Coordinates of C-alpha atoms and ligand atoms in Angstrom, one line a residue:
X22 CA 3.4 16.1 -34.6
X23 CA 5.3 18.7 -32.8
X24 CA 3.1 21.8 -34.7
X25 CA -0.2 20.2 -34.4
X26 CA 0.4 19.6 -30.4
X27 CA 1.5 23.3 -30.0
X28 CA -1.5 24.7 -31.4
X29 CA -3.4 21.9 -28.7
X30 CA -3.7 24.7 -26.0
X31 CA -3.9 27.7 -28.2
X32 CA -7.5 25.7 -30.2
X33 CA -9.8 26.8 -27.9
X34 CA -10.8 26.7 -24.3
X35 CA -8.4 24.5 -22.0
X36 CA -10.1 23.0 -18.9
X37 CA -8.3 22.7 -15.8
X38 CA -9.8 19.7 -13.3
X39 CA -8.9 20.3 -9.6
X40 CA -8.0 24.1 -9.9
X41 CA -7.4 24.8 -6.1
X42 CA -5.0 22.3 -6.0
X43 CA -1.0 22.0 -5.2
X44 CA -1.1 21.4 -8.2
X45 CA -3.4 23.3 -9.9
X46 CA -2.3 26.2 -8.1
X47 CA 0.9 26.4 -9.7
X48 CA -0.9 24.8 -13.5
X49 CA -3.1 28.4 -13.1
X50 CA -0.2 30.1 -12.7
X51 CA 2.4 28.7 -16.1
X52 CA -1.1 29.0 -17.6
X53 CA -1.5 32.9 -17.3
X54 CA 1.7 33.0 -18.1
X55 CA 1.7 31.8 -21.5
X56 CA -1.7 34.5 -21.6
X57 CA -3.9 31.1 -21.4
X58 CA -7.0 32.2 -19.6
X59 CA -8.2 28.6 -19.0
X60 CA -11.7 27.3 -18.1
X61 CA -11.3 26.5 -14.2
X62 CA -13.2 23.6 -12.6
X63 CA -13.2 23.0 -8.5
X64 CA -15.0 19.9 -6.3
X65 CA -17.8 23.2 -4.8
X66 CA -16.8 26.0 -7.5
X67 CA -14.9 28.3 -4.5
X68 CA -11.1 28.8 -6.0
X69 CA -9.0 30.0 -2.2
X70 CA -8.5 33.7 -3.6
X71 CA -12.4 33.8 -3.8
X72 CA -12.7 34.0 -7.1
X73 CA -15.3 31.0 -8.7
X74 CA -14.9 27.9 -11.2
X75 CA -17.5 25.6 -12.7
X76 CA -18.5 22.8 -10.1
X77 CA -18.2 19.4 -10.0
X78 CA -17.8 16.8 -8.1
X79 CA -15.4 14.0 -9.2
X80 CA -17.0 11.4 -6.7
X81 CA -20.5 11.9 -8.7
X82 CA -21.1 9.3 -12.1
X83 CA -21.5 11.3 -15.1
X84 CA -20.5 14.7 -14.3
X85 CA -16.8 15.5 -15.2
X86 CA -18.0 13.8 -18.8
X87 CA -20.8 16.8 -18.2
X88 CA -18.7 19.3 -17.8
X89 CA -16.1 18.5 -20.1
X90 CA -19.0 17.9 -23.2
X91 CA -20.6 22.3 -22.3
X92 CA -16.8 23.4 -21.9
X93 CA -16.2 21.6 -25.0
X94 CA -12.4 22.3 -24.8
X95 CA -8.9 21.4 -26.5
X96 CA -7.0 20.2 -23.8
X97 CA -8.3 18.8 -20.1
X98 CA -5.9 19.4 -18.1
X99 CA -7.2 16.6 -14.6
X100 CA -4.5 17.9 -11.4
X101 CA -7.7 16.7 -9.0
X102 CA -7.3 12.7 -7.6
X103 CA -8.6 11.6 -4.2
X104 CA -5.2 12.1 -1.8
X105 CA -5.5 10.9 1.2
X106 CA -3.4 8.2 1.5
X107 CA -3.5 7.1 4.1
X108 CA -7.4 7.7 4.9
X109 CA -8.2 5.7 0.7
X110 CA -8.3 2.7 3.0
X111 CA -10.8 2.9 4.4
X112 CA -12.8 5.4 1.3
X113 CA -11.8 2.2 -1.6
X114 CA -14.8 3.2 -3.1
X115 CA -14.9 6.8 -3.4
X116 CA -11.0 6.8 -4.2
X117 CA -11.3 4.3 -7.2
X118 CA -14.5 6.5 -8.8
X119 CA -11.9 9.5 -8.3
X120 CA -8.7 8.2 -9.2
X121 CA -10.2 5.7 -11.5
X122 CA -13.7 5.5 -12.6
X123 CA -13.7 9.7 -12.6
X124 CA -10.3 9.2 -15.0
X125 CA -11.8 6.8 -17.4
X126 CA -15.4 8.6 -18.0
X127 CA -13.2 12.3 -19.0
X128 CA -10.6 9.8 -22.0
X129 CA -14.0 8.7 -23.2
X130 CA -16.0 12.1 -22.9
X131 CA -12.6 13.4 -23.6
X132 CA -12.4 11.2 -27.1
X133 CA -15.4 11.7 -28.4
X134 CA -14.7 15.0 -29.1
X135 CA -11.1 15.0 -29.9
X136 CA -9.5 16.9 -26.9
X137 CA -6.5 16.0 -25.3
X138 CA -6.1 15.1 -21.3
X139 CA -3.0 15.7 -19.8
X140 CA -3.5 14.1 -16.8
X141 CA -0.5 12.7 -13.1
X142 CA 0.0 10.2 -11.4
X143 CA 2.6 8.5 -8.7
X144 CA 5.8 7.0 -7.7
X145 CA 2.9 5.2 -5.7
X146 CA 2.1 2.3 -8.9
X147 CA 5.5 1.2 -7.5
X148 CA 5.9 -1.2 -4.5
X149 CA 8.8 0.4 -3.3
X150 CA 11.9 -2.5 -4.7
X151 CA 13.6 -1.2 -7.1
X152 CA 17.7 -1.2 -6.7
X153 CA 17.6 2.1 -10.4
X154 CA 15.4 4.7 -10.8
X155 CA 12.4 3.3 -12.5
X156 CA 11.1 3.4 -15.9
X157 CA 7.8 4.2 -17.6
X158 CA 8.1 -0.3 -19.0
X159 CA 8.7 -0.7 -15.0
X160 CA 6.6 -3.6 -13.6
X161 CA 3.8 -1.5 -11.0
X162 CA 2.4 -3.1 -8.3
X163 CA 1.3 -0.2 -5.5
X164 CA 0.7 -0.9 -1.8
X165 CA -1.8 0.2 -1.2
X166 CA -5.2 1.6 -1.8
X167 CA -4.1 5.0 -3.2
X168 CA -1.1 3.5 -5.6
X169 CA -3.9 0.9 -6.9
X170 CA -6.6 3.8 -7.5
X171 CA -3.9 5.8 -9.4
X172 CA -2.7 2.7 -11.6
X173 CA -6.5 1.7 -12.3
X174 CA -7.0 6.2 -13.2
X175 CA -3.7 5.9 -15.9
X176 CA -5.1 2.4 -16.8
X177 CA -8.0 3.3 -17.6
X178 CA -7.4 6.5 -19.6
X179 CA -5.1 4.6 -22.3
X180 CA -7.9 2.0 -22.5
X181 CA -10.5 5.2 -23.4
X182 CA -7.4 6.1 -26.9
X183 CA -8.4 9.8 -25.9
X184 CA -5.3 11.5 -26.7
X185 CA -3.5 11.7 -23.5
X186 CA -0.5 12.3 -21.8
X187 CA 0.3 10.4 -18.3
X188 CA 2.5 12.6 -15.9
X189 CA 3.9 10.4 -13.1
X190 CA 5.8 13.1 -9.9
X191 CA 7.0 12.3 -6.3
X192 CA 6.4 13.8 -3.3
X193 CA 5.5 16.9 -4.5
X194 CA 5.7 21.0 -3.0
X195 CA 4.8 24.0 -3.2
X196 CA 5.5 27.7 -1.2
X197 CA 0.9 27.4 -1.0
X198 CA -0.9 24.6 0.1
X199 CA -0.4 22.0 2.2
X200 CA 2.6 19.4 2.1
X201 CA 5.7 18.4 3.8
X202 CA 7.7 21.7 2.9
X203 CA 5.1 23.5 4.6
X204 CA 4.3 21.0 7.9
X205 CA 8.2 20.8 8.9
X206 CA 8.3 24.8 9.0
X207 CA 5.0 25.1 11.6
X208 CA 5.9 22.0 13.4
X209 CA 9.7 23.2 14.1
X210 CA 9.5 26.9 14.8
X211 CA 6.9 24.1 17.8
X212 CA 9.5 21.6 18.7
X213 CA 13.2 20.9 19.1
X214 CA 12.9 17.4 17.9
X215 CA 11.8 15.9 15.3
X216 CA 11.3 12.2 14.3
X217 CA 11.8 11.8 10.5
X218 CA 11.9 9.0 8.5
X219 CA 14.8 8.5 6.7
X220 CA 14.3 4.9 5.2
X221 CA 12.1 6.0 2.0
X222 CA 13.8 7.6 -0.6
X223 CA 12.7 9.7 -3.5
X224 CA 13.0 13.2 -4.8
X225 CA 11.1 15.8 -3.5
X226 CA 9.7 18.0 -6.9
X227 CA 8.5 21.9 -6.7
X228 CA 4.8 21.7 -7.6
X229 CA 5.7 24.9 -10.7
X230 CA 8.4 22.5 -12.0
X231 CA 5.4 19.7 -12.7
X232 CA 3.1 22.9 -14.0
X233 CA 5.4 24.0 -16.4
X234 CA 6.9 20.8 -17.3
X235 CA 4.1 19.1 -18.3
X236 CA 2.8 21.6 -20.6
X237 CA 6.4 22.2 -22.0
X238 CA 6.3 18.0 -22.7
X239 CA 2.8 19.0 -24.1
X240 CA 3.8 21.5 -26.5
X241 CA 6.6 18.9 -27.5
X242 CA 3.6 16.6 -28.0
X243 CA 4.0 14.0 -25.4
X244 CA 1.7 11.0 -25.0
X245 CA 1.7 8.2 -22.8
X246 CA 3.4 8.0 -20.0
X247 CA 6.3 10.1 -18.8
X248 CA 8.0 9.9 -15.2
X249 CA 8.7 13.4 -14.2
X250 CA 10.9 13.9 -11.0
X251 CA 13.8 15.9 -10.5
X252 CA 17.4 14.9 -10.7
X253 CA 18.7 13.3 -7.5
X254 CA 17.2 11.6 -4.7
X255 CA 16.7 12.0 -0.5
X256 CA 14.9 10.6 2.5
X257 CA 12.1 12.7 3.8
X258 CA 15.0 12.8 6.8
X259 CA 17.3 14.6 4.4
X260 CA 15.3 16.5 3.1
X261 CA 13.7 17.8 6.8
X262 CA 17.4 18.3 7.5
X263 CA 17.2 20.6 3.5
X264 CA 14.4 22.9 4.5
X265 CA 15.7 23.4 8.1
X266 CA 18.7 24.8 6.9
X267 CA 17.6 26.6 3.9
X268 CA 15.3 28.2 6.2
X269 CA 17.7 29.4 8.7
X270 CA 19.5 30.0 6.0
X271 CA 16.7 32.2 4.2
X272 CA 15.6 34.1 8.4
X273 CA 12.4 31.9 7.4
X274 CA 13.8 29.8 11.7
X275 CA 15.7 31.6 14.0
X276 CA 17.1 27.7 14.5
X277 CA 17.0 24.4 13.2
X278 CA 14.8 21.8 14.9
X279 CA 17.1 18.9 15.8
X280 CA 15.6 15.8 13.1
X281 CA 16.2 12.3 14.6
X282 CA 16.4 9.9 11.5
X283 CA 13.8 6.5 12.3
X284 CA 12.3 3.7 10.4
X285 CA 9.0 3.5 9.0
X286 CA 9.4 0.3 11.5
X287 CA 8.8 3.5 13.9
X288 CA 6.2 5.4 11.7
X289 CA 3.1 3.4 11.5
X290 CA 0.0 5.0 8.7
X291 CA -2.6 3.0 8.0
X292 CA -1.1 3.0 4.4
X293 CA 2.1 1.5 3.2
X294 CA 4.4 3.4 1.4
X295 CA 7.2 2.2 -1.1
X296 CA 10.3 2.3 0.4
X297 CA 12.2 4.1 -2.6
X298 CA 10.2 5.9 -5.3
X299 CA 12.8 7.2 -7.5
X300 CA 11.4 8.5 -10.5
X301 CA 14.0 8.0 -13.8
X302 CA 13.0 11.2 -16.5
X303 CA 15.6 10.3 -18.8
X304 CA 12.4 10.1 -21.4
X305 CA 11.0 12.4 -20.3
X306 CA 14.2 14.6 -21.6
X307 CA 14.6 12.5 -24.6
X308 CA 11.5 13.1 -26.4
X309 CA 10.8 16.7 -25.5
X310 CA 13.9 18.3 -24.4
X311 CA 12.2 18.9 -20.9
X312 CA 15.5 18.3 -18.4
X313 CA 14.7 18.2 -14.4
X314 CA 17.4 19.9 -12.7
X315 CA 18.4 18.7 -9.0
X316 CA 15.6 18.3 -6.0
X317 CA 18.1 21.0 -4.3
X318 CA 17.3 23.4 -6.6
X319 CA 13.4 22.9 -6.2
X320 CA 14.0 22.9 -2.8
X321 CA 15.8 26.2 -3.3
X322 CA 13.8 27.8 -5.0
X323 CA 10.4 27.2 -3.1
X324 CA 12.4 28.5 -0.6
X325 CA 13.5 31.9 -1.3
X326 CA 9.5 32.3 -2.8
X327 CA 8.6 32.2 1.0
X328 CA 11.5 34.1 1.3
X329 CA 9.7 36.7 -0.6
X330 CA 6.4 36.7 1.1
Ligands
LIG22 N1 1.2 15.7 -3.2 C1 1.6 14.7 -4.7 O1 3.0 14.0 -3.2 C2 2.0 13.7 -5.2 C3 2.8 12.9 -5.0 C4 2.5 11.7 -6.9 C5 1.6 12.7 -7.5 N2 0.9 13.2 -7.3 C6 -0.5 13.0 -8.3 O2 -0.6 14.4 -8.8 C7 -1.6 15.0 -8.9 C8 -1.9 16.8 -7.9 O3 -1.7 16.6 -7.0 P1 -2.1 17.4 -5.9 O4 -0.7 17.8 -4.5 O5 -2.0 19.3 -6.3 O6 -3.1 17.3 -4.5 P2 -3.9 17.8 -4.2 O7 -3.7 19.3 -3.9 O8 -4.4 17.4 -3.0 O9 -4.8 18.3 -5.2 C9 -5.9 17.9 -5.3 C10 -6.8 18.5 -5.4 O10 -8.5 17.2 -6.3 C11 -9.8 17.6 -5.9 N3 -10.3 17.0 -5.2 C12 -10.6 15.7 -5.2 N4 -11.3 14.4 -4.3 C13 -11.9 15.6 -5.6 C14 -13.5 15.2 -6.1 N5 -14.7 14.3 -5.7 N6 -14.2 15.8 -7.2 C15 -13.5 16.9 -7.2 N7 -11.6 17.5 -6.9 C16 -11.6 16.8 -5.9 C17 -8.7 18.5 -4.7 O11 -10.3 20.0 -4.1 P3 -10.7 19.6 -2.7 O12 -10.2 20.5 -2.0 O13 -12.1 20.4 -3.0 O14 -11.1 18.5 -2.0 C18 -7.5 19.2 -5.1 O15 -8.8 19.9 -5.9 C19 -2.3 14.3 -8.5 O16 -2.9 13.6 -9.6 C20 -1.4 13.7 -6.9 O17 -2.4 12.0 -7.8 C21 1.0 13.8 -6.1

């Protein structure tokens, strides 16, 4: 099984959907490090670095399947998703179209040509009332439109019977793109006091760890469903404090703002979020040898990247 899978990335073209997104950007780097130049796709056919890609809007029925038939890849990496968690509450049909229906269509198109699908899902498929890190066979219970549509996407891919692996992720960030770390570094220069929720617990995950971890797992033969998240856990408040401490240490910020811990109820949002988002990545390590390090190490790496820039 491993030998068969090891060749999947090199057997034919690799198609990367969502090449301009946070994870898509780091998947491009991990593929380049392997000498693989993927066929790129983005919603409008443009890329932030000025390059071009195949234009493929996942909200258009059949568009992704047509692209898969055109490229005939050996592997499709789907890093695209409707990720606007709050806006999804008022756009459920669009979120479902992109996060679920398009994923099912991708699975069917991939199955027809024998391509392997690598897909990404979320901790938001869970209700967040867990008391230990969630395992893959724990019962989902999404509390938001985003979480529900992502769960439907997982199931649509499984129902297509495509050769596929889905990685559930949580709290993704990078030195680029829009994410919590970059927001904190921006507002940290503007304000003396920030109020950050302390009753949602998870593990911040660098996108480059996900890119590398998921490709290594694929190369090791991973199929089915895996949790891919760092060791350890913190709250958004603890994460913010660690960001500021690390940023000051590296000279990225002159001084840290005060970070006040608040309850989620003090920061109402359109979408409910799980209070407990900790994922158990033990199955990933047992099956593939891919071991996730502690989230603090990932934060140090990303802050180092920002410092080097
Ligand atoms: N970010 C997190 O904290 C987090 C946590 C758990 C799981 N995940 C999952 O991880 C994966 C990667 O997320 P990310 O953080 O890289 O998100 P991201 O930066 O928001 O990237 C999402 C990508 O999807 C594309 N996209 C959205 N709607 C599209 C459409 N209609 N047609 C084509 N492309 C479309 C976006 O393109 P545009 O630039 O054109 O919008 C963007 O390239 C997703 O499956 C997400 O659900 C993320």
